Coordinates of C-alpha atoms and ligand atoms in Angstrom, one line a residue:
X115 CA -117.1 -48.5 19.3
X116 CA -115.4 -50.8 17.0
X117 CA -112.0 -52.5 17.2
X118 CA -109.1 -51.0 16.3
X119 CA -106.5 -53.0 14.0
X120 CA -103.1 -52.6 12.5
X121 CA -101.7 -52.6 9.3
X122 CA -98.7 -52.8 7.3
X123 CA -99.9 -51.7 4.1
X124 CA -96.4 -52.8 2.2
X125 CA -95.0 -52.4 -1.6
X126 CA -95.6 -55.8 -1.6
X127 CA -97.4 -57.5 0.2
X128 CA -99.8 -56.0 2.8
X129 CA -100.8 -57.6 6.6
X130 CA -103.1 -56.8 9.3
X131 CA -102.7 -57.7 13.2
X132 CA -104.8 -56.9 16.1
X133 CA -104.7 -56.9 19.7
X134 CA -106.3 -59.6 21.9
X135 CA -106.4 -60.8 24.8
X136 CA -102.7 -58.9 25.3
X137 CA -101.1 -60.3 22.9
X138 CA -101.1 -59.3 18.8
X139 CA -102.3 -61.6 16.8
X140 CA -102.0 -61.2 12.6
X141 CA -105.4 -61.9 10.9
X142 CA -105.6 -64.6 8.3
X143 CA -107.9 -63.4 5.2
X144 CA -110.0 -64.9 3.0
X145 CA -107.6 -67.5 2.0
X146 CA -106.0 -68.4 4.9
X147 CA -102.8 -66.4 4.5
X148 CA -101.4 -63.6 6.6
X149 CA -100.1 -61.6 3.5
X150 CA -102.2 -59.9 1.1
X151 CA -100.1 -59.2 -2.1
X152 CA -100.7 -55.3 -2.1
X153 CA -101.7 -55.9 -6.6
X154 CA -105.0 -54.6 -7.8
X155 CA -106.8 -55.6 -11.0
X156 CA -109.8 -54.4 -13.4
X157 CA -111.8 -56.8 -15.3
X158 CA -113.9 -54.6 -17.8
X159 CA -117.0 -55.6 -16.4
X160 CA -116.2 -53.7 -13.3
X161 CA -115.0 -56.6 -11.5
X162 CA -111.8 -55.9 -9.1
X163 CA -109.3 -58.3 -8.1
X164 CA -107.4 -57.7 -4.7
X165 CA -104.5 -59.7 -3.6
X166 CA -103.3 -63.5 -5.4
X167 CA -105.6 -63.3 -8.1
X168 CA -104.7 -60.2 -8.9
X169 CA -101.2 -61.2 -8.4
X170 CA -101.2 -64.1 -11.1
X171 CA -102.9 -61.7 -13.0
X172 CA -99.7 -59.8 -13.7
X173 CA -99.0 -62.9 -15.8
X174 CA -101.6 -62.8 -17.7
X175 CA -103.4 -59.4 -17.6
X176 CA -100.9 -56.9 -17.0
X177 CA -102.3 -53.7 -18.9
X178 CA -105.4 -54.0 -16.4
X179 CA -103.0 -54.9 -13.4
X180 CA -101.3 -52.8 -10.8
X181 CA -98.9 -53.4 -8.3
X182 CA -95.7 -51.5 -6.1
X183 CA -98.3 -48.2 -6.6
X184 CA -96.8 -47.5 -3.1
X185 CA -93.7 -46.2 -4.2
X186 CA -96.0 -43.5 -6.3
X187 CA -97.8 -42.5 -2.8
X188 CA -99.1 -38.8 -2.4
X189 CA -97.8 -38.3 -6.3
X190 CA -99.6 -36.8 -9.5
X191 CA -99.4 -40.8 -11.1
X192 CA -102.6 -42.2 -12.8
X193 CA -102.6 -45.6 -13.3
X194 CA -105.4 -46.8 -16.2
X195 CA -106.9 -50.0 -15.7
X196 CA -109.7 -51.7 -17.5
X197 CA -110.3 -48.2 -19.2
X198 CA -110.3 -46.1 -15.8
X199 CA -108.3 -44.5 -14.1
X200 CA -107.0 -44.2 -10.7
X201 CA -104.9 -42.3 -8.0
X202 CA -102.0 -44.2 -6.0
X203 CA -104.3 -43.6 -2.9
X204 CA -107.2 -45.5 -4.4
X205 CA -105.7 -48.2 -5.6
X206 CA -104.4 -48.2 -2.0
X207 CA -107.4 -47.8 -0.2
X208 CA -108.8 -51.4 -2.5
X209 CA -105.9 -53.2 -0.7
X210 CA -107.1 -51.4 2.3
X211 CA -111.1 -52.1 2.1
X212 CA -110.1 -56.2 1.5
X213 CA -108.3 -56.3 4.8
X214 CA -110.8 -54.6 6.4
X215 CA -113.6 -56.9 5.0
X216 CA -111.3 -59.4 6.1
X217 CA -110.6 -58.4 9.5
X218 CA -114.6 -58.1 10.0
X219 CA -114.9 -61.3 8.3
X220 CA -112.8 -62.7 10.6
X221 CA -113.2 -61.5 14.0
X222 CA -116.8 -61.2 13.8
X223 CA -116.9 -57.1 14.9
X224 CA -117.0 -53.6 13.0
X225 CA -113.8 -52.5 12.5
X226 CA -113.5 -49.1 12.5
X227 CA -110.2 -47.8 13.4
X228 CA -107.1 -48.6 11.5
X229 CA -103.0 -47.9 12.7
X230 CA -101.4 -47.8 9.0
X231 CA -98.0 -47.9 9.0
X232 CA -95.2 -46.1 6.3
X233 CA -92.1 -46.0 5.7
X234 CA -90.3 -42.9 8.2
X235 CA -88.8 -41.6 5.1
X236 CA -91.8 -41.2 3.6
X237 CA -92.7 -37.2 2.8
X238 CA -96.3 -35.4 4.5
X239 CA -97.6 -35.5 0.6
X240 CA -97.2 -40.1 1.0
X241 CA -98.6 -39.7 4.3
X242 CA -101.3 -37.7 3.9
X243 CA -102.2 -39.9 1.1
X244 CA -101.9 -42.8 2.9
X245 CA -104.3 -41.3 5.2
X246 CA -106.6 -40.5 2.6
X247 CA -106.9 -44.3 1.3
X248 CA -107.5 -45.2 4.7
X249 CA -110.2 -42.8 4.9
X250 CA -111.3 -44.6 1.5
X251 CA -111.5 -47.2 2.8
X252 CA -114.0 -46.8 5.3
X253 CA -111.3 -46.2 8.0
X254 CA -111.2 -44.2 11.0
X255 CA -107.2 -43.3 10.9
X256 CA -105.7 -41.0 13.6
X257 CA -102.5 -42.2 13.4
X258 CA -100.0 -43.4 11.0
X259 CA -97.1 -45.1 12.4
X260 CA -93.4 -46.0 11.2
X261 CA -92.6 -48.9 9.6
X262 CA -89.2 -48.6 11.8
X263 CA -91.1 -48.1 14.8
X264 CA -93.4 -50.6 15.0
X265 CA -91.3 -53.1 14.3
X266 CA -88.7 -52.1 17.1
X267 CA -92.0 -52.2 19.3
X268 CA -92.9 -55.4 18.7
X269 CA -89.6 -56.7 19.0
X270 CA -89.3 -55.2 22.4
X271 CA -92.5 -56.3 23.4
X272 CA -91.5 -60.1 23.0
X273 CA -88.2 -60.4 23.2
X274 CA -89.1 -58.0 27.0
X275 CA -85.9 -56.4 26.7
X276 CA -86.0 -53.5 28.4
X277 CA -83.7 -49.9 27.2
X278 CA -82.0 -51.0 23.9
X279 CA -80.6 -49.8 20.5
X280 CA -82.2 -51.6 17.5
X281 CA -80.4 -51.3 13.8
X282 CA -83.8 -52.3 11.8
X283 CA -83.0 -53.8 8.8
X284 CA -86.2 -54.1 6.2
X285 CA -85.7 -55.9 3.0
X286 CA -89.0 -55.6 0.9
X287 CA -90.0 -56.7 -2.1
X288 CA -88.5 -53.4 -4.2
X289 CA -87.0 -51.1 -1.0
X290 CA -84.5 -51.5 1.8
X291 CA -85.3 -49.1 4.6
X292 CA -82.5 -49.1 7.5
X293 CA -83.2 -47.5 10.6
X294 CA -81.5 -47.0 13.9
X295 CA -84.5 -46.7 16.9
X296 CA -83.9 -46.8 20.6
X297 CA -86.7 -48.2 23.0
X298 CA -85.7 -45.6 26.3
X299 CA -87.7 -45.5 29.1
X300 CA -91.2 -46.2 27.5
X301 CA -90.2 -44.1 24.7
X302 CA -89.6 -45.3 21.0
X303 CA -87.5 -43.2 19.5
X304 CA -85.8 -43.2 15.8
X305 CA -82.3 -41.6 15.7
X306 CA -81.5 -42.0 12.2
X307 CA -83.3 -43.6 8.8
X308 CA -82.0 -44.7 5.6
X309 CA -81.9 -46.7 2.6
X310 CA -82.3 -47.3 -1.1
X311 CA -85.4 -46.8 -2.2
X312 CA -84.5 -49.0 -5.3
X313 CA -83.2 -51.9 -4.2
X314 CA -85.1 -55.3 -3.3
X315 CA -85.7 -58.9 -3.7
X316 CA -87.2 -58.2 -7.1
X317 CA -83.5 -57.4 -8.0
X318 CA -82.7 -60.4 -7.0
X319 CA -85.4 -61.3 -9.2
X320 CA -84.5 -59.7 -12.3
X321 CA -80.8 -60.9 -11.4
X322 CA -81.8 -64.7 -11.8
X323 CA -83.8 -63.8 -14.9
X324 CA -80.8 -62.2 -16.5
X325 CA -78.9 -64.8 -15.8
X326 CA -81.3 -67.7 -17.3
X327 CA -81.7 -65.6 -20.7
X328 CA -77.8 -64.8 -20.7
X329 CA -76.8 -68.6 -19.8
X330 CA -79.8 -70.3 -22.5
X331 CA -78.5 -67.7 -25.1
X332 CA -81.7 -65.7 -25.4
X333 CA -81.9 -62.3 -26.3
X334 CA -84.6 -61.1 -23.6
X335 CA -85.8 -58.3 -26.3
X336 CA -86.7 -61.4 -28.6
X337 CA -89.5 -62.0 -26.6
X338 CA -92.9 -60.7 -26.1
X339 CA -93.6 -58.6 -22.6
X340 CA -95.7 -62.1 -21.5
X341 CA -92.6 -63.9 -21.8
X342 CA -90.6 -62.0 -19.8
X343 CA -93.5 -61.7 -17.2
X344 CA -93.4 -65.6 -17.2
X345 CA -89.4 -65.6 -16.3
X346 CA -89.6 -63.4 -14.0
X347 CA -91.8 -65.1 -11.6
X348 CA -90.2 -68.2 -12.5
X349 CA -86.9 -66.2 -11.4
X350 CA -88.8 -65.2 -7.9
X351 CA -90.0 -69.1 -7.6
X352 CA -86.0 -70.0 -8.3
X353 CA -85.3 -67.6 -6.0
X354 CA -87.4 -69.3 -2.8
X355 CA -85.7 -72.4 -4.0
X356 CA -82.2 -71.4 -2.8
X357 CA -83.6 -69.7 0.6
X358 CA -84.2 -73.5 1.5
X359 CA -81.3 -75.7 -0.4
X360 CA -78.0 -74.4 -1.9
X361 CA -79.4 -75.4 -5.4
X362 CA -81.7 -74.6 -7.8
X363 CA -83.6 -75.8 -11.3
X364 CA -85.0 -73.4 -13.5
X365 CA -87.3 -74.1 -16.2
X366 CA -89.7 -72.3 -18.9
X367 CA -91.1 -73.5 -21.7
X368 CA -90.9 -70.3 -24.4
X369 CA -92.6 -70.4 -27.4
X370 CA -92.8 -74.2 -27.4
X371 CA -89.1 -75.1 -26.2
X372 CA -87.7 -75.8 -23.3
X373 CA -84.6 -73.8 -21.6
X374 CA -83.1 -74.5 -18.5
X375 CA -80.4 -73.7 -16.0
X376 CA -79.4 -74.6 -12.9
X377 CA -78.0 -71.8 -10.3
X378 CA -76.3 -72.5 -6.8
X379 CA -76.6 -70.4 -3.7
X380 CA -73.1 -69.6 -4.6
X381 CA -73.0 -68.6 -8.3
X382 CA -76.4 -66.3 -7.3
X383 CA -73.7 -64.8 -4.7
X384 CA -71.1 -63.7 -6.8
X385 CA -73.3 -61.9 -9.5
X386 CA -74.9 -60.3 -6.5
X387 CA -72.2 -58.8 -5.9
X388 CA -73.3 -54.8 -6.4
X389 CA -76.5 -55.8 -4.8
X390 CA -74.4 -56.7 -1.5
X391 CA -73.0 -53.6 -1.5
X392 CA -75.4 -51.6 -1.5
X393 CA -76.8 -53.0 1.3
X394 CA -73.9 -52.0 3.3
X395 CA -74.8 -48.5 2.4
X396 CA -77.1 -47.6 4.2
X397 CA -76.2 -48.8 7.1
X398 CA -72.8 -46.6 7.7
X399 CA -75.0 -44.4 6.8
X400 CA -77.4 -44.8 10.0
X401 CA -74.9 -44.9 12.1
X402 CA -73.4 -42.8 11.2
X403 CA -76.3 -40.6 11.3
X404 CA -77.3 -41.5 14.4
X405 CA -74.1 -41.5 15.8
X406 CA -73.5 -44.6 17.3
X407 CA -70.4 -47.8 16.3
X408 CA -72.0 -50.9 15.7
X409 CA -70.8 -52.9 18.9
X410 CA -73.5 -50.0 20.5
X411 CA -76.1 -51.8 18.7
X412 CA -78.4 -54.4 20.9
X413 CA -80.4 -55.8 18.7
X414 CA -80.5 -56.2 15.2
X415 CA -84.7 -56.8 13.8
X416 CA -84.4 -58.4 10.5
X417 CA -87.4 -57.1 8.7
X418 CA -88.8 -57.8 5.6
X419 CA -89.7 -61.0 3.1
X420 CA -86.0 -60.7 1.4
X421 CA -83.9 -61.1 5.0
X422 CA -85.5 -64.7 4.4
X423 CA -82.6 -65.5 2.4
X424 CA -79.6 -67.0 3.8
X425 CA -77.5 -65.7 1.2
X426 CA -78.3 -61.7 2.8
X427 CA -78.5 -63.3 6.7
X428 CA -75.0 -63.9 6.3
X429 CA -73.9 -61.3 4.5
X430 CA -75.3 -59.1 7.5
X431 CA -73.3 -61.4 10.3
X432 CA -70.0 -60.8 8.3
X433 CA -71.1 -56.9 8.2
X434 CA -71.4 -56.1 11.2
X435 CA -69.2 -59.1 13.0
X436 CA -72.0 -60.9 14.5
X437 CA -73.6 -64.5 15.6
X438 CA -76.7 -63.1 17.4
X439 CA -78.8 -61.8 14.0
X440 CA -81.6 -64.0 14.2
X441 CA -84.7 -63.9 11.7
X442 CA -88.5 -64.2 13.4
X443 CA -91.2 -64.0 10.4
X444 CA -89.4 -60.5 9.1
X445 CA -92.4 -60.6 7.2
X446 CA -94.8 -59.7 10.0
X447 CA -92.9 -57.9 12.3
X448 CA -94.5 -55.1 11.0
X449 CA -97.9 -55.5 11.0
X450 CA -97.1 -57.3 14.1
X451 CA -96.0 -53.8 15.9
X452 CA -98.8 -52.1 14.5
X453 CA -100.9 -54.2 16.4
X454 CA -99.9 -53.9 19.2
X455 CA -99.8 -50.0 19.0
X456 CA -103.1 -50.7 18.4
X457 CA -103.4 -52.5 21.7
X458 CA -101.3 -49.1 23.3
X459 CA -104.5 -47.3 21.4
X460 CA -107.4 -49.1 22.8
X461 CA -105.5 -48.5 26.7
X462 CA -105.6 -52.1 27.3
X463 CA -103.7 -52.8 30.6
X464 CA -101.9 -55.8 29.5
X465 CA -99.7 -53.4 27.5
X466 CA -97.8 -50.9 28.9
X467 CA -97.9 -47.2 27.1
X468 CA -95.4 -46.8 25.6
X469 CA -94.7 -43.2 23.3
X470 CA -93.2 -43.5 19.9
X471 CA -91.6 -40.4 18.5
X472 CA -91.3 -39.8 15.3
X473 CA -88.4 -37.6 13.4
X474 CA -88.3 -35.7 10.5
X475 CA -88.2 -37.6 7.3
X476 CA -87.2 -34.3 5.5
X477 CA -85.4 -30.7 5.7
X478 CA -87.5 -27.9 5.9
X479 CA -86.5 -24.7 5.1
X480 CA -86.6 -21.2 3.8
X481 CA -84.8 -20.2 0.1
X482 CA -81.6 -17.5 0.9
X483 CA -80.6 -15.0 -1.4
X484 CA -78.4 -16.5 -3.9
X485 CA -76.1 -13.6 -4.5
X486 CA -74.2 -16.1 -7.4
X487 CA -77.3 -16.1 -8.9
X488 CA -80.4 -13.8 -8.1
X489 CA -82.9 -16.0 -9.7
X490 CA -82.4 -18.6 -7.9
X491 CA -82.7 -18.7 -4.4
X492 CA -80.8 -21.6 -2.1
X493 CA -82.7 -23.4 0.5
X494 CA -81.4 -22.9 4.1
X495 CA -81.8 -25.4 6.5
X496 CA -83.8 -24.7 9.6
X497 CA -84.7 -28.3 10.8
X498 CA -82.5 -30.8 9.3
X499 CA -83.7 -34.3 8.6
X500 CA -83.4 -36.9 11.2
X501 CA -83.9 -34.6 14.0
X502 CA -86.3 -35.8 17.2
X503 CA -90.0 -34.3 17.1
X504 CA -91.2 -31.9 18.5
X505 CA -88.3 -29.8 17.4
X506 CA -87.8 -25.8 17.1
X507 CA -85.5 -23.4 15.6
X508 CA -84.7 -20.1 15.0
X509 CA -82.5 -18.0 12.7
X510 CA -82.7 -14.0 12.2
X511 CA -82.9 -12.8 8.2
X512 CA -82.0 -9.7 7.0
X513 CA -83.4 -7.5 4.2
X514 CA -81.5 -7.8 0.7
X515 CA -82.5 -4.8 -1.0
X516 CA -82.0 -1.0 -0.3
X517 CA -85.7 0.1 0.9
X518 CA -87.2 -3.4 1.1
X519 CA -90.9 -2.7 2.4
X520 CA -92.0 -6.2 3.5
X521 CA -89.9 -10.1 3.9
X522 CA -91.6 -12.6 1.9
X523 CA -90.4 -16.5 3.5
X524 CA -91.5 -19.4 1.3
X525 CA -91.3 -23.3 3.3
X526 CA -89.5 -25.5 1.7
X527 CA -89.3 -29.9 2.7
X528 CA -86.9 -31.2 1.2
X529 CA -82.9 -31.6 0.8
X530 CA -82.4 -29.9 -2.9
X531 CA -79.6 -27.1 -2.4
X532 CA -82.0 -25.0 -4.4
X533 CA -85.4 -24.1 -2.9
X534 CA -87.3 -24.2 -6.2
X535 CA -86.4 -27.8 -6.5
X536 CA -87.6 -28.7 -2.9
X537 CA -91.2 -29.2 -2.1
X538 CA -93.0 -25.8 -1.4
X539 CA -95.6 -26.5 1.7
X540 CA -96.3 -22.4 2.4
X541 CA -95.6 -18.3 2.6
X542 CA -95.2 -16.0 5.0
X543 CA -95.2 -11.9 3.8
X544 CA -94.5 -9.7 6.8
X545 CA -93.9 -5.4 6.5
X546 CA -90.9 -4.4 7.9
X547 CA -89.8 -0.1 7.6
X548 CA -87.6 0.9 4.3
X549 CA -84.2 1.0 4.7
X550 CA -80.9 0.4 3.2
X551 CA -80.0 -3.3 2.4
X552 CA -79.5 -5.8 5.5
X553 CA -80.5 -3.2 8.0
X554 CA -83.6 -4.8 9.2
X555 CA -83.7 -7.6 10.7
X556 CA -86.3 -10.5 11.2
X557 CA -86.5 -13.6 12.9
X558 CA -87.8 -16.9 12.0
X559 CA -88.5 -20.1 14.2
X560 CA -89.8 -22.7 12.8
X561 CA -91.9 -25.8 14.9
X562 CA -93.0 -28.7 13.5
X563 CA -94.4 -31.6 15.6
X564 CA -95.7 -35.5 15.8
X565 CA -98.8 -35.2 13.4
X566 CA -97.1 -33.5 11.1
X567 CA -98.1 -29.2 11.9
X568 CA -95.5 -26.9 10.9
X569 CA -95.8 -23.6 12.5
X570 CA -94.0 -20.7 11.1
X571 CA -93.6 -17.5 13.6
X572 CA -91.9 -14.1 12.3
X573 CA -90.7 -11.2 13.9
X574 CA -89.3 -8.0 12.8
X575 CA -86.6 -7.0 15.7
X576 CA -86.8 -3.1 15.5
X577 CA -90.9 -3.8 15.5
X578 CA -91.8 -6.2 17.3
X579 CA -94.4 -6.9 14.8
X580 CA -95.9 -11.2 14.8
X581 CA -97.1 -13.1 12.5
X582 CA -97.5 -16.3 12.2
X583 CA -98.3 -19.1 9.7
X584 CA -99.5 -22.6 10.6
X585 CA -99.4 -25.7 7.8
X586 CA -101.4 -28.0 8.9
X587 CA -101.3 -29.6 5.0
X588 CA -104.9 -29.5 4.2
X589 CA -104.6 -28.9 1.0
X590 CA -103.7 -32.0 0.9
X591 CA -106.1 -33.4 2.8
X592 CA -109.1 -34.5 0.9
X593 CA -112.4 -31.6 1.6
X594 CA -115.2 -34.0 2.7
X595 CA -117.1 -33.4 -0.4
X596 CA -114.2 -34.8 -2.3
X597 CA -114.1 -37.8 0.0
X598 CA -117.8 -38.5 -0.9
X599 CA -116.9 -38.5 -3.9
X600 CA -114.3 -40.3 -4.2
X601 CA -116.3 -43.5 -2.1
X602 CA -119.0 -43.6 -4.2
X603 CA -116.6 -44.3 -7.4
X604 CA -114.9 -47.1 -5.4
X605 CA -118.0 -47.8 -4.2
X606 CA -119.6 -48.5 -7.7
X607 CA -116.8 -51.3 -8.3
X608 CA -118.4 -54.4 -8.3
X609 CA -116.7 -56.8 -5.7
X610 CA -117.3 -60.6 -6.1
X611 CA -118.9 -62.4 -3.2
X612 CA -116.5 -63.9 -1.0
X613 CA -117.0 -67.8 -1.9
X614 CA -116.5 -67.3 -5.0
X615 CA -112.6 -65.8 -4.2
X616 CA -111.3 -69.3 -3.8
X617 CA -112.7 -70.3 -7.6
X618 CA -111.5 -67.7 -8.7
X619 CA -107.7 -68.0 -7.3
X620 CA -107.4 -71.6 -8.9
X621 CA -109.1 -70.8 -12.2
X622 CA -106.0 -67.1 -12.2
X623 CA -103.4 -70.0 -11.6
X624 CA -104.8 -72.3 -14.4
X625 CA -105.5 -69.7 -17.0
X626 CA -101.1 -68.3 -15.8
X627 CA -100.0 -71.4 -15.9
X628 CA -101.9 -72.4 -19.3
X629 CA -100.2 -69.9 -21.0
X630 CA -96.5 -71.2 -19.5
X631 CA -97.1 -74.6 -20.9
X632 CA -97.6 -76.1 -24.6
X633 CA -98.9 -79.4 -26.1
X634 CA -100.2 -82.7 -24.4
X635 CA -100.2 -80.8 -21.0
X636 CA -101.9 -77.5 -22.3
X637 CA -104.9 -79.9 -23.5
X638 CA -105.1 -81.9 -20.1
X639 CA -105.1 -78.3 -18.5
X640 CA -107.9 -76.9 -21.1
X641 CA -109.8 -80.1 -19.8
X642 CA -109.5 -80.0 -16.5
X643 CA -110.6 -75.9 -16.3
X644 CA -113.7 -76.8 -18.4
X645 CA -114.2 -80.0 -16.4
X646 CA -114.4 -77.5 -13.3
X647 CA -116.1 -74.8 -14.7
X648 CA -118.9 -77.9 -15.3
X649 CA -119.2 -77.8 -11.3
X650 CA -119.5 -74.3 -11.1
X651 CA -122.1 -74.4 -13.3
X652 CA -124.0 -76.3 -11.2
X653 CA -123.7 -74.7 -7.7
X654 CA -123.1 -77.5 -5.4
X655 CA -120.9 -75.6 -2.9
X656 CA -119.6 -79.1 -1.7
X657 CA -118.4 -80.3 -4.9
X658 CA -117.1 -77.2 -6.1
X659 CA -115.3 -77.9 -3.0
X660 CA -114.1 -81.1 -3.8
X661 CA -113.1 -80.1 -8.0
X662 CA -111.4 -77.1 -6.8
X663 CA -109.4 -79.5 -4.5
X664 CA -108.6 -81.5 -7.2
X665 CA -108.0 -78.9 -9.6
X666 CA -105.4 -77.0 -6.8
X667 CA -103.6 -80.7 -6.8
X668 CA -103.8 -81.0 -10.5
X669 CA -102.1 -77.3 -11.1
X670 CA -99.1 -78.2 -8.4
X671 CA -98.4 -81.2 -10.7
X672 CA -98.0 -79.1 -13.5
X673 CA -96.0 -76.6 -11.3
X674 CA -93.6 -78.8 -9.9
X675 CA -92.8 -80.5 -12.6
X676 CA -92.9 -77.4 -14.9
X677 CA -90.5 -76.6 -12.6
X678 CA -88.0 -79.4 -12.4
X679 CA -88.0 -79.1 -15.9
X680 CA -88.6 -82.9 -17.0
X681 CA -89.6 -83.7 -19.9
X682 CA -93.4 -83.2 -19.7
X683 CA -96.7 -83.8 -21.7
X684 CA -95.1 -85.5 -24.1
X685 CA -96.4 -89.1 -22.7
X686 CA -98.4 -86.8 -21.0
X687 CA -100.4 -88.2 -18.2
X688 CA -97.9 -88.3 -15.4
X689 CA -100.0 -87.6 -12.3
X690 CA -101.4 -90.0 -10.9
X691 CA -97.8 -91.5 -10.4
X692 CA -96.8 -87.9 -9.2
X693 CA -99.9 -88.1 -6.7
X694 CA -98.5 -91.3 -5.6
X695 CA -94.9 -90.3 -5.3
X696 CA -95.6 -86.6 -3.9
X697 CA -98.0 -87.4 -1.0
X698 CA -97.6 -90.4 -0.3
X699 CA -98.0 -88.7 3.3
X700 CA -101.0 -87.8 2.9
X701 CA -103.9 -89.1 5.2
X702 CA -106.1 -92.1 3.9
X703 CA -109.3 -90.0 3.9
X704 CA -107.2 -87.4 1.4
X705 CA -106.1 -90.3 -0.7
X706 CA -110.0 -91.6 -0.7
X707 CA -110.9 -88.1 -1.6
X708 CA -108.1 -88.1 -4.6
X709 CA -109.1 -91.2 -5.8
X710 CA -112.9 -90.2 -6.3
X711 CA -112.5 -87.0 -7.5
X712 CA -110.1 -88.6 -10.7
X713 CA -112.5 -91.4 -10.9
X714 CA -115.5 -88.4 -11.1
X715 CA -113.4 -86.8 -13.8
X716 CA -112.5 -89.3 -16.2
X717 CA -116.1 -90.4 -16.6
X718 CA -117.0 -86.7 -17.5
X719 CA -114.4 -87.4 -19.8
X720 CA -115.8 -90.5 -21.1
X721 CA -119.1 -89.2 -21.7
X722 CA -117.6 -85.2 -22.9
X723 CA -115.2 -87.2 -25.2
X724 CA -117.8 -89.3 -27.2
X725 CA -121.1 -87.2 -27.1
Ligands
ADP1162 P1 -92.8 -55.4 0.9 O1 -91.7 -54.7 2.0 O2 -91.9 -54.8 -0.5 O3 -94.7 -55.6 0.6 P2 -92.1 -58.0 1.8 O4 -91.3 -57.5 3.3 O5 -93.8 -58.7 1.9 O6 -91.6 -56.9 1.1 O7 -91.3 -58.9 1.1 C1 -91.7 -59.6 -0.3 C2 -89.8 -59.7 -1.1 O8 -89.5 -61.2 -0.5 C3 -90.3 -60.5 -2.3 O9 -89.2 -59.8 -3.0 C4 -90.6 -61.6 -2.0 O10 -89.8 -62.6 -3.3 C5 -89.3 -61.7 -0.8 N1 -89.6 -63.2 -0.4 C6 -90.9 -63.7 0.3 N2 -90.1 -64.9 0.9 C7 -88.7 -65.2 0.4 C8 -87.6 -66.3 0.4 N3 -88.8 -67.6 1.3 N4 -87.3 -66.4 -0.2 C9 -86.2 -65.3 -0.5 N5 -87.2 -64.0 -0.9 C10 -88.2 -63.6 -0.6
MG1163 MG1 -92.3 -53.8 4.4

């Protein structure tokens, strides 16, 4: 049996962890990062980019790059990239495949199984799409776990807390998920979930970008989509700066002119007030649904990259009236929790067996005859959302017409008032003796378990006749054949050898910066890229590595100076001064490398410019 890993397949970033030596460990990707952006980009020649390179290509090749596809898992949405069509689950499969390869390289053994986490509110279609994505990536996926359960599991494991009620506040790139989770007697149970599907870190980016357009007196729609993408990308960087300091500067070159904005944390808080208000809603919701007061919460668990923002932490302190809210690696919590679960699944003796129960994320119901509008049945809720699973409920339904000879029950999942607006899962019909309206009665029982299996039992009371329907979601799971076909398609996509990845990344980064700069600095960038490409052609690994390091340094310089908005490029070559002043701390070996590389570059330049 191969290894099991835990995966946080995020909207913005994904991460993987493994259980080893009695602990959950993060698995670094090929670049040594723990987070892999959930972005996929394609080239016309069939090359697939996943992660950081793809993220750079969001700016340079927006039409062939896809992000935030997790939002559309389980829907019919189609993405067209480089002339081919992809479902969200196929794009997710490419991200998972990348994580699998990285894990196998890191662990030095085959990884056969994955525990993948999903938001607690994912419906059955989205859960199944996630499972399919895992299988397309070559994993055996036996268990999908809820993100808040994973976070709570890890928090409990780390803090050695025994029984506790936790408020899990997961603030990611595009979504806010708030859950109330209880750990009690080796059981992790979700008491309630709520959230805002359209509130996340990217709203802060957008806000800062809007402030930028406004403060510079520019109209966003006068600029191209690429310019807008650059402004947005800069806005996110500006947000990161505000995480570490009180004020930041944002500077962007658009159509050859430089524009700047100064922004302080205070200003951000003021402008973001509507966003903060929206954060409070789901917290109130889960406390009331879970019937707990803020005081009864033993721990507030912060999850997701956006929780790193001091303004968010401050707001939560204020809202929940507590001072003990700490942030500890919020962006890894879920992956680490999934890693703990992998340990449980491997039956490691270092870890106590915990049972993760589920809740029913959506209500399940049957249509009810609507006297006011006979063409539009109402949806009668049988199992209410947020009920702990497994659960079983029964109601009695009566005939609604004279001489009715059968009763048909359609099963729906969802919260809409009218049956037709919910997701139909299946139907069952049972014959009844003909009689006057309301005479015949049928007992309907719903039983729903953790694995998403819904059993519907119906029984006619007068005759005792019974029928059963088991809804296993087969219809939304891929058939063996279909799975094979899709696997073949995915395997045909060309993935580049791993050691080329870093080179691709530095070039993608240079390409993005090339778009963001003008004049002299742009020329210098072009020259540096040409030089690096020359080296790549020589295929000498060691010197390529050195040249790449130097190019990355140069790009750091371009990026930093661009962000600080100095009158860059007019006096040209400020790279040596920048290096001297910013890398004083670098060790002697590094400084030596830097000088040698610069000399080599200058020689190449001389030869190049004269020949
Ligand atoms: P998801 O769960 O959506 O995949 P993550 O939990 O990885 O997302 O969070 C991504 C979000 O966190 C992005 O909007 C990113 O800008 C934000 N983020 C990451 N690091 C920081 C930071 N240091 N300061 C502010 N925001 C951050
Ligand atoms: Mg997340």
